Amino acid sequence: MSTWKTLLLQDSSSPLMEQLMFFHDHTLLILIIITILVGQLLVSMIYNKFTHRFLIDGQLIEMVWTILPAFILILIALPSLRLLYIMDEIYNPLLTVKSIGHQWYWSYEYSDYQNMEFDSYMIPSTDLKSFNFRLLDVNNRLMLPYNTQIRIITSSLDVIHSWTVPSLGIKIDSTPGRLNQTNFNINRAGLLFGQCS
């Protein structure tokens, strides 16, 4: 769970989130290198009064500053496309959970093994215990096994909601009249929080 002093992403609880964190670090490294290079060029141009007579018309430099950004975009696009494919692939799930978004609560249904349904309401601020988290804790938690392929099917009854658990790398829209699905695999036990965003 993220706290007030957290600057980076939450600790991952799924292999998908680990891959998303690797991609984030990969892209951030490329952006830092570009920012340092451009900053160094700007500072040197401000403080340097020398001119180069071949810099005004140079085919080589124009070819370099055209090909280099295209190569950098390819370095970012290929891992991104791989991640999009991994996120969209639905494997053979062992458990299917149906989640329906309402105005201030979620309804869950385990439909594979037994017909079990329940509603999950946020705990009001007046009823919170000292160990509860405000606007995060609910009265009925969704219990899911770890090291199991899980499919979640979401929909909504009133407006567009978003079923989100950041440490799993999952964010899926719940739209009225439409079923959206995604899958995930939790690789460590714990209490994970998410919010409709």
Short mmCIF file of C-alpha atoms in Angstrom, two decimals:
data_model
loop_
_atom_site.label_atom_id
_atom_site.label_comp_id
_atom_site.label_asym_id
_atom_site.label_seq_id
_atom_site.Cartn_x
_atom_site.Cartn_y
_atom_site.Cartn_z
CA MET A 1 0.00 0.00 0.00
CA SER A 2 1.36 3.43 -0.79
CA THR A 3 1.83 5.97 1.98
CA TRP A 4 2.40 9.72 2.06
CA LYS A 5 6.18 9.39 1.55
CA THR A 6 6.05 6.93 -1.34
CA LEU A 7 7.62 8.35 -4.50
CA LEU A 8 7.70 5.26 -6.70
CA LEU A 9 5.27 2.48 -7.56
CA GLN A 10 3.87 0.11 -4.94
CA ASP A 11 5.56 -3.22 -4.32
CA SER A 12 4.38 -5.72 -6.90
CA SER A 13 2.15 -8.63 -5.98
CA SER A 14 1.92 -10.15 -9.45
CA PRO A 15 4.30 -11.02 -12.31
CA LEU A 16 2.45 -8.52 -14.53
CA MET A 17 3.20 -5.66 -12.14
CA GLU A 18 6.86 -6.69 -12.03
CA GLN A 19 7.00 -6.42 -15.82
CA LEU A 20 5.25 -3.04 -15.69
CA MET A 21 7.82 -1.82 -13.17
CA PHE A 22 10.69 -3.03 -15.39
CA PHE A 23 9.16 -1.17 -18.34
CA HIS A 24 8.71 1.96 -16.20
CA ASP A 25 12.38 1.86 -15.16
CA HIS A 26 13.50 1.19 -18.76
CA THR A 27 11.54 4.16 -20.11
CA LEU A 28 12.57 6.43 -17.24
CA LEU A 29 16.25 5.65 -17.86
CA ILE A 30 15.88 6.62 -21.53
CA LEU A 31 14.11 9.86 -20.55
CA ILE A 32 16.78 10.76 -17.98
CA ILE A 33 19.54 10.23 -20.55
CA ILE A 34 17.71 12.42 -23.10
CA THR A 35 17.05 15.12 -20.49
CA ILE A 36 20.70 15.21 -19.38
CA LEU A 37 21.92 15.33 -22.98
CA VAL A 38 19.55 18.14 -24.00
CA GLY A 39 20.29 20.07 -20.79
CA GLN A 40 24.03 19.78 -21.37
CA LEU A 41 23.63 20.98 -24.97
CA LEU A 42 21.52 23.96 -23.87
CA VAL A 43 23.98 24.98 -21.17
CA SER A 44 26.93 24.66 -23.54
CA MET A 45 25.13 26.73 -26.19
CA ILE A 46 24.37 29.47 -23.66
CA TYR A 47 27.93 29.75 -22.33
CA ASN A 48 29.83 28.93 -25.52
CA LYS A 49 30.29 31.67 -28.13
CA PHE A 50 32.20 29.54 -30.65
CA THR A 51 30.63 28.60 -33.98
CA HIS A 52 31.49 25.79 -36.32
CA ARG A 53 31.47 26.61 -40.02
CA PHE A 54 30.29 23.13 -41.11
CA LEU A 55 27.45 22.91 -38.58
CA ILE A 56 25.11 25.16 -40.56
CA ASP A 57 24.88 22.76 -43.53
CA GLY A 58 25.61 19.16 -42.62
CA GLN A 59 23.94 16.12 -44.09
CA LEU A 60 25.49 13.79 -41.54
CA ILE A 61 24.19 15.61 -38.46
CA GLU A 62 20.70 15.89 -39.99
CA MET A 63 20.70 12.17 -40.68
CA VAL A 64 21.84 11.42 -37.12
CA TRP A 65 19.19 13.56 -35.41
CA THR A 66 16.51 12.00 -37.61
CA ILE A 67 17.51 8.34 -37.19
CA LEU A 68 18.43 8.50 -33.48
CA PRO A 69 14.94 9.54 -32.21
CA ALA A 70 13.33 6.87 -34.41
CA PHE A 71 15.67 4.26 -32.90
CA ILE A 72 14.85 5.48 -29.37
CA LEU A 73 11.12 5.23 -30.11
CA ILE A 74 11.62 1.65 -31.28
CA LEU A 75 13.48 0.90 -28.02
CA ILE A 76 10.40 2.11 -26.11
CA ALA A 77 7.72 0.65 -28.42
CA LEU A 78 8.88 -2.98 -28.56
CA PRO A 79 8.72 -3.67 -24.79
CA SER A 80 5.45 -1.72 -24.64
CA LEU A 81 3.85 -3.91 -27.32
CA ARG A 82 5.07 -7.03 -25.53
CA LEU A 83 3.45 -5.83 -22.30
CA LEU A 84 0.19 -4.99 -24.04
CA TYR A 85 0.06 -8.52 -25.43
CA ILE A 86 0.77 -10.04 -22.00
CA MET A 87 -1.94 -7.91 -20.38
CA ASP A 88 -4.55 -8.82 -22.98
CA GLU A 89 -3.91 -12.56 -23.05
CA ILE A 90 -6.48 -14.65 -21.13
CA TYR A 91 -5.03 -17.94 -19.96
CA ASN A 92 -6.97 -20.89 -18.54
CA PRO A 93 -8.38 -19.44 -15.32
CA LEU A 94 -8.94 -21.64 -12.29
CA LEU A 95 -11.26 -19.11 -10.70
CA THR A 96 -13.68 -16.59 -12.18
CA VAL A 97 -14.95 -13.64 -10.15
CA LYS A 98 -17.76 -11.40 -11.37
CA SER A 99 -17.60 -7.83 -10.08
CA ILE A 100 -20.42 -5.33 -10.52
CA GLY A 101 -19.85 -1.67 -9.69
CA HIS A 102 -22.56 0.36 -7.95
CA GLN A 103 -22.64 3.97 -6.83
CA TRP A 104 -20.78 3.47 -3.52
CA TYR A 105 -20.05 -0.27 -3.35
CA TRP A 106 -19.09 -3.35 -5.34
CA SER A 107 -20.97 -6.65 -5.69
CA TYR A 108 -18.88 -9.80 -6.09
CA GLU A 109 -19.87 -13.28 -7.20
CA TYR A 110 -17.79 -16.46 -7.19
CA SER A 111 -19.58 -18.29 -9.98
CA ASP A 112 -17.29 -21.28 -10.64
CA TYR A 113 -17.55 -23.50 -7.57
CA GLN A 114 -20.51 -22.25 -5.64
CA ASN A 115 -23.11 -19.58 -6.17
CA MET A 116 -21.77 -17.15 -3.59
CA GLU A 117 -22.55 -13.42 -3.81
CA PHE A 118 -21.85 -10.54 -1.46
CA ASP A 119 -21.69 -6.76 -1.41
CA SER A 120 -18.60 -4.87 -0.33
CA TYR A 121 -19.26 -1.46 1.24
CA MET A 122 -16.69 1.06 2.41
CA ILE A 123 -16.52 1.37 6.18
CA PRO A 124 -17.87 4.81 7.19
CA SER A 125 -15.41 7.16 8.87
CA THR A 126 -17.46 7.07 12.08
CA ASP A 127 -17.14 3.26 12.37
CA LEU A 128 -13.40 2.98 11.67
CA LYS A 129 -11.15 1.17 14.13
CA SER A 130 -7.61 2.35 14.78
CA PHE A 131 -6.16 -0.26 12.38
CA ASN A 132 -8.55 0.52 9.47
CA PHE A 133 -7.61 2.70 6.54
CA ARG A 134 -9.98 5.56 5.76
CA LEU A 135 -11.70 5.29 2.34
CA LEU A 136 -9.95 1.96 1.66
CA ASP A 137 -11.24 -0.64 4.10
CA VAL A 138 -14.50 -2.45 3.39
CA ASN A 139 -16.87 -4.56 5.44
CA ASN A 140 -16.59 -7.67 3.19
CA ARG A 141 -13.22 -8.23 1.58
CA LEU A 142 -12.76 -10.14 -1.66
CA MET A 143 -10.73 -13.26 -0.80
CA LEU A 144 -8.60 -14.61 -3.63
CA PRO A 145 -6.03 -17.43 -3.65
CA TYR A 146 -2.44 -16.78 -4.62
CA ASN A 147 -0.43 -18.70 -7.23
CA THR A 148 -3.68 -19.22 -9.11
CA GLN A 149 -4.77 -17.85 -12.47
CA ILE A 150 -7.82 -15.66 -11.77
CA ARG A 151 -10.19 -14.07 -14.26
CA ILE A 152 -12.30 -11.10 -13.23
CA ILE A 153 -15.34 -10.08 -15.22
CA THR A 154 -16.57 -6.56 -14.48
CA SER A 155 -19.66 -4.58 -15.30
CA SER A 156 -21.60 -1.71 -13.80
CA LEU A 157 -25.20 -0.92 -13.03
CA ASP A 158 -25.19 2.88 -13.04
CA VAL A 159 -22.10 4.78 -14.23
CA ILE A 160 -18.60 3.92 -15.43
CA HIS A 161 -16.45 2.55 -12.61
CA SER A 162 -12.87 1.33 -12.62
CA TRP A 163 -11.82 -1.81 -10.74
CA THR A 164 -8.25 -1.05 -9.72
CA VAL A 165 -5.60 -2.78 -7.61
CA PRO A 166 -2.28 -0.94 -8.19
CA SER A 167 0.02 -3.57 -6.67
CA LEU A 168 -1.40 -6.16 -9.09
CA GLY A 169 -1.07 -3.86 -12.09
CA ILE A 170 -4.80 -4.20 -12.79
CA LYS A 171 -7.11 -1.41 -13.89
CA ILE A 172 -10.23 -2.36 -15.80
CA ASP A 173 -13.25 -0.21 -16.62
CA SER A 174 -16.71 -1.34 -15.59
CA THR A 175 -19.21 0.01 -18.09
CA PRO A 176 -23.00 -0.38 -17.85
CA GLY A 177 -24.32 -2.99 -20.27
CA ARG A 178 -20.89 -4.35 -21.15
CA LEU A 179 -18.69 -7.12 -19.74
CA ASN A 180 -14.95 -6.50 -19.53
CA GLN A 181 -12.53 -9.16 -18.42
CA THR A 182 -8.92 -9.46 -17.44
CA ASN A 183 -6.77 -12.00 -15.69
CA PHE A 184 -4.07 -11.87 -13.05
CA ASN A 185 -1.97 -14.10 -10.86
CA ILE A 186 -1.19 -13.09 -7.28
CA ASN A 187 2.27 -14.34 -6.31
CA ARG A 188 2.34 -13.42 -2.61
CA ALA A 189 -0.17 -13.42 0.18
CA GLY A 190 -1.26 -10.14 1.67
CA LEU A 191 -3.90 -7.48 2.05
CA LEU A 192 -4.17 -5.48 -1.17
CA PHE A 193 -6.15 -2.27 -1.52
CA GLY A 194 -7.67 -0.66 -4.57
CA GLN A 195 -9.96 2.24 -5.33
CA CYS A 196 -12.39 3.14 -8.04
CA SER A 197 -10.69 5.88 -9.98
#
